[in-house]
């Protein structure tokens, strides 16, 4: 048995599942920060309840997404030792910074935000959620910095059979990063927006008594989904122009064609759904257009599917190179027997599937239960009543 396809499939599975958690986390934390900002400025109790409800869903998704991120980091050192040996001096720098940002700063700020509900001054508490948001975006930046280096290894020199970092600043101006990072961040906003809209639409279908709560939520979600969709489409096409600079033949690869077509189609479909959602707002049909409510609920998975297709386009087009033009994927794999890789792949796949199911079951229960009563204490009991 050849170990290479097993190792690639294992890492692709880990990365894809982690990417799905990250997208929703980035999108939701932005929306929660906006909701809390509006409450802090205006003081409307409905906005505080929205912060608590959507914040609870965000925290559940964040907590369960941590595990896949940790496993992904370990796989670099255990399965892809050739990458660490050849390009660790360059590739490891942004990953190390990301670890410090994500697992220390972001988690610390998030913990303070969770336990600070009703205990900290409202302006300090607001600053915490924005610090969580900024560190989350910084984490995404350094992950994409590392990935973009694999796509286009700038700022480095080959010496003694290994790559050495020459210019850390060049990593930030990498053409593989400048269009892809806004694309990923926009995709996160679309994911968060569609999630909020879909959950709100579900409650309208169930004839909720919380009409004002979910009307406000849907407004924020629709605007976010529309703005994000515009940027997703724009930055997606912008990447095609950048590809000519460092991977001119990528879009012609047969392996890229199928996911590329699905990604473009889903991008325009999401944009259409966002337009229809905007129509709900303009015509004030939010509580009456049941057909569109069904559509919005069904559209929740679209950003996730489109994100996986986009990730496949980005990664498959780089093969057979792991570091473009410098290190082949076949030369980067560790000398681990294929049987061991297959066993670990099956074990981790089962674990990740269980985590994904647990994540969605928990989030579905909290989402279906709806917001807390108006007189509920000001804390954030994440799993209360689950």
mmCIF file with all atom_site columns, C-alpha atoms in Angstrom, residues 99-232:
data_model
loop_
_atom_site.group_PDB
_atom_site.id
_atom_site.type_symbol
_atom_site.label_atom_id
_atom_site.label_alt_id
_atom_site.label_comp_id
_atom_site.label_asym_id
_atom_site.label_entity_id
_atom_site.label_seq_id
_atom_site.pdbx_PDB_ins_code
_atom_site.Cartn_x
_atom_site.Cartn_y
_atom_site.Cartn_z
_atom_site.occupancy
_atom_site.B_iso_or_equiv
_atom_site.pdbx_formal_charge
_atom_site.auth_seq_id
_atom_site.auth_comp_id
_atom_site.auth_asym_id
_atom_site.auth_atom_id
_atom_site.pdbx_PDB_model_num
ATOM 1   C CA . UNK A 1 99  ? -0.548  29.237 17.906 1.00 0.00 ? 99  UNK A CA 1
ATOM 2   C CA . UNK A 1 100 ? 0.330   32.040 20.316 1.00 0.00 ? 100 UNK A CA 1
ATOM 3   C CA . UNK A 1 101 ? -2.465  34.227 18.952 1.00 0.00 ? 101 UNK A CA 1
ATOM 4   C CA . UNK A 1 102 ? -5.185  31.573 18.752 1.00 0.00 ? 102 UNK A CA 1
ATOM 5   C CA . UNK A 1 103 ? -4.505  29.330 21.712 1.00 0.00 ? 103 UNK A CA 1
ATOM 6   C CA . UNK A 1 104 ? -3.326  31.954 24.159 1.00 0.00 ? 104 UNK A CA 1
ATOM 7   C CA . UNK A 1 105 ? -4.603  35.434 23.388 1.00 0.00 ? 105 UNK A CA 1
ATOM 8   C CA . UNK A 1 106 ? -7.894  34.520 21.705 1.00 0.00 ? 106 UNK A CA 1
ATOM 9   C CA . UNK A 1 107 ? -8.766  31.828 24.262 1.00 0.00 ? 107 UNK A CA 1
ATOM 10  C CA . UNK A 1 108 ? -7.849  34.108 27.164 1.00 0.00 ? 108 UNK A CA 1
ATOM 11  C CA . UNK A 1 109 ? -9.947  36.996 25.881 1.00 0.00 ? 109 UNK A CA 1
ATOM 12  C CA . UNK A 1 110 ? -12.830 34.628 25.134 1.00 0.00 ? 110 UNK A CA 1
ATOM 13  C CA . UNK A 1 111 ? -12.726 33.164 28.650 1.00 0.00 ? 111 UNK A CA 1
ATOM 14  C CA . UNK A 1 112 ? -12.793 36.643 30.160 1.00 0.00 ? 112 UNK A CA 1
ATOM 15  C CA . UNK A 1 113 ? -15.701 37.585 27.900 1.00 0.00 ? 113 UNK A CA 1
ATOM 16  C CA . UNK A 1 114 ? -17.731 34.487 28.830 1.00 0.00 ? 114 UNK A CA 1
ATOM 17  C CA . UNK A 1 115 ? -17.264 34.804 32.570 1.00 0.00 ? 115 UNK A CA 1
ATOM 18  C CA . UNK A 1 116 ? -17.379 38.584 32.495 1.00 0.00 ? 116 UNK A CA 1
ATOM 19  C CA . UNK A 1 117 ? -21.077 38.757 31.550 1.00 0.00 ? 117 UNK A CA 1
ATOM 20  C CA . UNK A 1 118 ? -22.812 40.827 34.235 1.00 0.00 ? 118 UNK A CA 1
ATOM 21  C CA . UNK A 1 119 ? -19.559 41.206 36.173 1.00 0.00 ? 119 UNK A CA 1
ATOM 22  C CA . UNK A 1 120 ? -17.403 43.568 34.108 1.00 0.00 ? 120 UNK A CA 1
ATOM 23  C CA . UNK A 1 121 ? -18.163 47.131 33.070 1.00 0.00 ? 121 UNK A CA 1
ATOM 24  C CA . UNK A 1 122 ? -20.036 47.075 29.769 1.00 0.00 ? 122 UNK A CA 1
ATOM 25  C CA . UNK A 1 123 ? -17.312 48.990 27.885 1.00 0.00 ? 123 UNK A CA 1
ATOM 26  C CA . UNK A 1 124 ? -14.574 46.688 29.136 1.00 0.00 ? 124 UNK A CA 1
ATOM 27  C CA . UNK A 1 125 ? -16.719 43.689 28.262 1.00 0.00 ? 125 UNK A CA 1
ATOM 28  C CA . UNK A 1 126 ? -17.277 45.100 24.773 1.00 0.00 ? 126 UNK A CA 1
ATOM 29  C CA . UNK A 1 127 ? -13.528 45.585 24.354 1.00 0.00 ? 127 UNK A CA 1
ATOM 30  C CA . UNK A 1 128 ? -13.034 41.905 25.169 1.00 0.00 ? 128 UNK A CA 1
ATOM 31  C CA . UNK A 1 129 ? -15.329 40.624 22.403 1.00 0.00 ? 129 UNK A CA 1
ATOM 32  C CA . UNK A 1 130 ? -13.586 42.890 19.896 1.00 0.00 ? 130 UNK A CA 1
ATOM 33  C CA . UNK A 1 131 ? -10.207 41.588 21.086 1.00 0.00 ? 131 UNK A CA 1
ATOM 34  C CA . UNK A 1 132 ? -11.536 38.053 20.555 1.00 0.00 ? 132 UNK A CA 1
ATOM 35  C CA . UNK A 1 133 ? -12.621 39.059 17.065 1.00 0.00 ? 133 UNK A CA 1
ATOM 36  C CA . UNK A 1 134 ? -9.319  40.727 16.165 1.00 0.00 ? 134 UNK A CA 1
ATOM 37  C CA . UNK A 1 135 ? -7.222  37.818 17.437 1.00 0.00 ? 135 UNK A CA 1
ATOM 38  C CA . UNK A 1 136 ? -9.452  35.411 15.496 1.00 0.00 ? 136 UNK A CA 1
ATOM 39  C CA . UNK A 1 137 ? -8.791  37.388 12.319 1.00 0.00 ? 137 UNK A CA 1
ATOM 40  C CA . UNK A 1 138 ? -5.077  37.546 13.153 1.00 0.00 ? 138 UNK A CA 1
ATOM 41  C CA . UNK A 1 139 ? -5.094  33.769 13.514 1.00 0.00 ? 139 UNK A CA 1
ATOM 42  C CA . UNK A 1 140 ? -6.667  33.443 10.061 1.00 0.00 ? 140 UNK A CA 1
ATOM 43  C CA . UNK A 1 141 ? -4.042  35.823 8.671  1.00 0.00 ? 141 UNK A CA 1
ATOM 44  C CA . UNK A 1 142 ? -1.092  33.728 9.859  1.00 0.00 ? 142 UNK A CA 1
ATOM 45  C CA . UNK A 1 143 ? -2.658  30.449 8.750  1.00 0.00 ? 143 UNK A CA 1
ATOM 46  C CA . UNK A 1 144 ? -3.172  31.890 5.268  1.00 0.00 ? 144 UNK A CA 1
ATOM 47  C CA . UNK A 1 145 ? 0.339   33.357 5.405  1.00 0.00 ? 145 UNK A CA 1
ATOM 48  C CA . UNK A 1 146 ? 1.745   29.852 5.889  1.00 0.00 ? 146 UNK A CA 1
ATOM 49  C CA . UNK A 1 147 ? -0.501  28.328 3.226  1.00 0.00 ? 147 UNK A CA 1
ATOM 50  C CA . UNK A 1 148 ? 0.314   31.076 0.739  1.00 0.00 ? 148 UNK A CA 1
ATOM 51  C CA . UNK A 1 149 ? 4.014   30.363 1.241  1.00 0.00 ? 149 UNK A CA 1
ATOM 52  C CA . UNK A 1 150 ? 3.371   26.782 0.114  1.00 0.00 ? 150 UNK A CA 1
ATOM 53  C CA . UNK A 1 151 ? 1.611   28.150 -2.969 1.00 0.00 ? 151 UNK A CA 1
ATOM 54  C CA . UNK A 1 152 ? 4.334   30.698 -3.739 1.00 0.00 ? 152 UNK A CA 1
ATOM 55  C CA . UNK A 1 153 ? 7.522   30.433 -1.593 1.00 0.00 ? 153 UNK A CA 1
ATOM 56  C CA . UNK A 1 154 ? 8.570   34.083 -1.437 1.00 0.00 ? 154 UNK A CA 1
ATOM 57  C CA . UNK A 1 155 ? 10.948  35.647 1.075  1.00 0.00 ? 155 UNK A CA 1
ATOM 58  C CA . UNK A 1 156 ? 13.207  32.597 1.254  1.00 0.00 ? 156 UNK A CA 1
ATOM 59  C CA . UNK A 1 157 ? 16.443  31.220 -0.150 1.00 0.00 ? 157 UNK A CA 1
ATOM 60  C CA . UNK A 1 158 ? 17.649  27.667 -0.723 1.00 0.00 ? 158 UNK A CA 1
ATOM 61  C CA . UNK A 1 159 ? 20.871  26.938 1.147  1.00 0.00 ? 159 UNK A CA 1
ATOM 62  C CA . UNK A 1 160 ? 22.325  23.600 2.217  1.00 0.00 ? 160 UNK A CA 1
ATOM 63  C CA . UNK A 1 161 ? 19.272  21.719 0.971  1.00 0.00 ? 161 UNK A CA 1
ATOM 64  C CA . UNK A 1 162 ? 16.813  23.680 3.125  1.00 0.00 ? 162 UNK A CA 1
ATOM 65  C CA . UNK A 1 163 ? 14.849  26.904 2.804  1.00 0.00 ? 163 UNK A CA 1
ATOM 66  C CA . UNK A 1 164 ? 15.814  29.853 4.996  1.00 0.00 ? 164 UNK A CA 1
ATOM 67  C CA . UNK A 1 165 ? 13.761  32.945 5.738  1.00 0.00 ? 165 UNK A CA 1
ATOM 68  C CA . UNK A 1 166 ? 15.208  36.065 4.115  1.00 0.00 ? 166 UNK A CA 1
ATOM 69  C CA . UNK A 1 167 ? 12.379  38.583 4.267  1.00 0.00 ? 167 UNK A CA 1
ATOM 70  C CA . UNK A 1 168 ? 9.481   38.085 6.682  1.00 0.00 ? 168 UNK A CA 1
ATOM 71  C CA . UNK A 1 169 ? 7.738   41.129 5.214  1.00 0.00 ? 169 UNK A CA 1
ATOM 72  C CA . UNK A 1 170 ? 7.642   39.467 1.791  1.00 0.00 ? 170 UNK A CA 1
ATOM 73  C CA . UNK A 1 171 ? 5.271   36.854 3.215  1.00 0.00 ? 171 UNK A CA 1
ATOM 74  C CA . UNK A 1 172 ? 2.680   39.591 3.789  1.00 0.00 ? 172 UNK A CA 1
ATOM 75  C CA . UNK A 1 173 ? 2.920   40.925 0.220  1.00 0.00 ? 173 UNK A CA 1
ATOM 76  C CA . UNK A 1 174 ? 2.793   37.463 -1.330 1.00 0.00 ? 174 UNK A CA 1
ATOM 77  C CA . UNK A 1 175 ? 0.423   37.520 -4.347 1.00 0.00 ? 175 UNK A CA 1
ATOM 78  C CA . UNK A 1 176 ? -0.906  34.163 -3.155 1.00 0.00 ? 176 UNK A CA 1
ATOM 79  C CA . UNK A 1 177 ? -2.096  35.918 0.021  1.00 0.00 ? 177 UNK A CA 1
ATOM 80  C CA . UNK A 1 178 ? -3.327  39.342 -1.051 1.00 0.00 ? 178 UNK A CA 1
ATOM 81  C CA . UNK A 1 179 ? -6.421  38.057 -2.857 1.00 0.00 ? 179 UNK A CA 1
ATOM 82  C CA . UNK A 1 180 ? -7.014  34.805 -0.979 1.00 0.00 ? 180 UNK A CA 1
ATOM 83  C CA . UNK A 1 181 ? -7.148  36.279 2.543  1.00 0.00 ? 181 UNK A CA 1
ATOM 84  C CA . UNK A 1 182 ? -10.024 38.711 1.773  1.00 0.00 ? 182 UNK A CA 1
ATOM 85  C CA . UNK A 1 183 ? -11.752 35.828 -0.023 1.00 0.00 ? 183 UNK A CA 1
ATOM 86  C CA . UNK A 1 184 ? -11.544 33.589 3.058  1.00 0.00 ? 184 UNK A CA 1
ATOM 87  C CA . UNK A 1 185 ? -12.625 36.333 5.454  1.00 0.00 ? 185 UNK A CA 1
ATOM 88  C CA . UNK A 1 186 ? -15.555 37.206 3.199  1.00 0.00 ? 186 UNK A CA 1
ATOM 89  C CA . UNK A 1 187 ? -16.522 33.534 3.087  1.00 0.00 ? 187 UNK A CA 1
ATOM 90  C CA . UNK A 1 188 ? -16.578 33.538 6.892  1.00 0.00 ? 188 UNK A CA 1
ATOM 91  C CA . UNK A 1 189 ? -18.940 36.517 6.931  1.00 0.00 ? 189 UNK A CA 1
ATOM 92  C CA . UNK A 1 190 ? -21.203 34.795 4.408  1.00 0.00 ? 190 UNK A CA 1
ATOM 93  C CA . UNK A 1 191 ? -21.204 31.633 6.540  1.00 0.00 ? 191 UNK A CA 1
ATOM 94  C CA . UNK A 1 192 ? -22.083 33.521 9.710  1.00 0.00 ? 192 UNK A CA 1
ATOM 95  C CA . UNK A 1 193 ? -24.706 35.598 7.915  1.00 0.00 ? 193 UNK A CA 1
ATOM 96  C CA . UNK A 1 194 ? -26.431 32.600 6.317  1.00 0.00 ? 194 UNK A CA 1
ATOM 97  C CA . UNK A 1 195 ? -26.392 30.748 9.644  1.00 0.00 ? 195 UNK A CA 1
ATOM 98  C CA . UNK A 1 196 ? -28.084 33.622 11.487 1.00 0.00 ? 196 UNK A CA 1
ATOM 99  C CA . UNK A 1 197 ? -30.605 34.116 8.675  1.00 0.00 ? 197 UNK A CA 1
ATOM 100 C CA . UNK A 1 198 ? -31.370 30.394 8.448  1.00 0.00 ? 198 UNK A CA 1
ATOM 101 C CA . UNK A 1 199 ? -31.919 29.949 12.185 1.00 0.00 ? 199 UNK A CA 1
ATOM 102 C CA . UNK A 1 200 ? -34.092 33.071 12.293 1.00 0.00 ? 200 UNK A CA 1
ATOM 103 C CA . UNK A 1 201 ? -36.115 31.835 9.311  1.00 0.00 ? 201 UNK A CA 1
ATOM 104 C CA . UNK A 1 202 ? -36.656 28.478 11.051 1.00 0.00 ? 202 UNK A CA 1
ATOM 105 C CA . UNK A 1 203 ? -38.166 30.261 14.048 1.00 0.00 ? 203 UNK A CA 1
ATOM 106 C CA . UNK A 1 204 ? -40.487 32.251 11.791 1.00 0.00 ? 204 UNK A CA 1
ATOM 107 C CA . UNK A 1 205 ? -41.617 28.986 10.205 1.00 0.00 ? 205 UNK A CA 1
ATOM 108 C CA . UNK A 1 206 ? -42.422 27.725 13.713 1.00 0.00 ? 206 UNK A CA 1
ATOM 109 C CA . UNK A 1 207 ? -44.563 30.815 14.401 1.00 0.00 ? 207 UNK A CA 1
ATOM 110 C CA . UNK A 1 208 ? -42.229 32.104 17.097 1.00 0.00 ? 208 UNK A CA 1
ATOM 111 C CA . UNK A 1 209 ? -43.426 34.603 19.656 1.00 0.00 ? 209 UNK A CA 1
ATOM 112 C CA . UNK A 1 210 ? -39.965 36.234 19.532 1.00 0.00 ? 210 UNK A CA 1
ATOM 113 C CA . UNK A 1 211 ? -40.801 38.157 16.367 1.00 0.00 ? 211 UNK A CA 1
ATOM 114 C CA . UNK A 1 212 ? -38.792 41.282 17.148 1.00 0.00 ? 212 UNK A CA 1
ATOM 115 C CA . UNK A 1 213 ? -35.789 39.272 18.326 1.00 0.00 ? 213 UNK A CA 1
ATOM 116 C CA . UNK A 1 214 ? -35.500 37.253 15.130 1.00 0.00 ? 214 UNK A CA 1
ATOM 117 C CA . UNK A 1 215 ? -36.477 40.180 12.900 1.00 0.00 ? 215 UNK A CA 1
ATOM 118 C CA . UNK A 1 216 ? -33.456 42.101 14.203 1.00 0.00 ? 216 UNK A CA 1
ATOM 119 C CA . UNK A 1 217 ? -31.254 39.021 13.916 1.00 0.00 ? 217 UNK A CA 1
ATOM 120 C CA . UNK A 1 218 ? -32.340 38.389 10.343 1.00 0.00 ? 218 UNK A CA 1
ATOM 121 C CA . UNK A 1 219 ? -31.623 41.987 9.374  1.00 0.00 ? 219 UNK A CA 1
ATOM 122 C CA . UNK A 1 220 ? -28.048 41.749 10.618 1.00 0.00 ? 220 UNK A CA 1
ATOM 123 C CA . UNK A 1 221 ? -27.608 38.327 9.003  1.00 0.00 ? 221 UNK A CA 1
ATOM 124 C CA . UNK A 1 222 ? -28.987 39.366 5.624  1.00 0.00 ? 222 UNK A CA 1
ATOM 125 C CA . UNK A 1 223 ? -26.830 42.487 5.416  1.00 0.00 ? 223 UNK A CA 1
ATOM 126 C CA . UNK A 1 224 ? -23.749 40.474 6.405  1.00 0.00 ? 224 UNK A CA 1
ATOM 127 C CA . UNK A 1 225 ? -24.552 37.717 3.889  1.00 0.00 ? 225 UNK A CA 1
ATOM 128 C CA . UNK A 1 226 ? -25.099 40.215 1.075  1.00 0.00 ? 226 UNK A CA 1
ATOM 129 C CA . UNK A 1 227 ? -21.919 42.219 1.719  1.00 0.00 ? 227 UNK A CA 1
ATOM 130 C CA . UNK A 1 228 ? -19.912 39.038 2.206  1.00 0.00 ? 228 UNK A CA 1
ATOM 131 C CA . UNK A 1 229 ? -21.292 37.474 -0.990 1.00 0.00 ? 229 UNK A CA 1
ATOM 132 C CA . UNK A 1 230 ? -20.278 40.495 -3.055 1.00 0.00 ? 230 UNK A CA 1
ATOM 133 C CA . UNK A 1 231 ? -16.721 40.340 -1.719 1.00 0.00 ? 231 UNK A CA 1
ATOM 134 C CA . UNK A 1 232 ? -16.539 36.549 -2.058 1.00 0.00 ? 232 UNK A CA 1
#
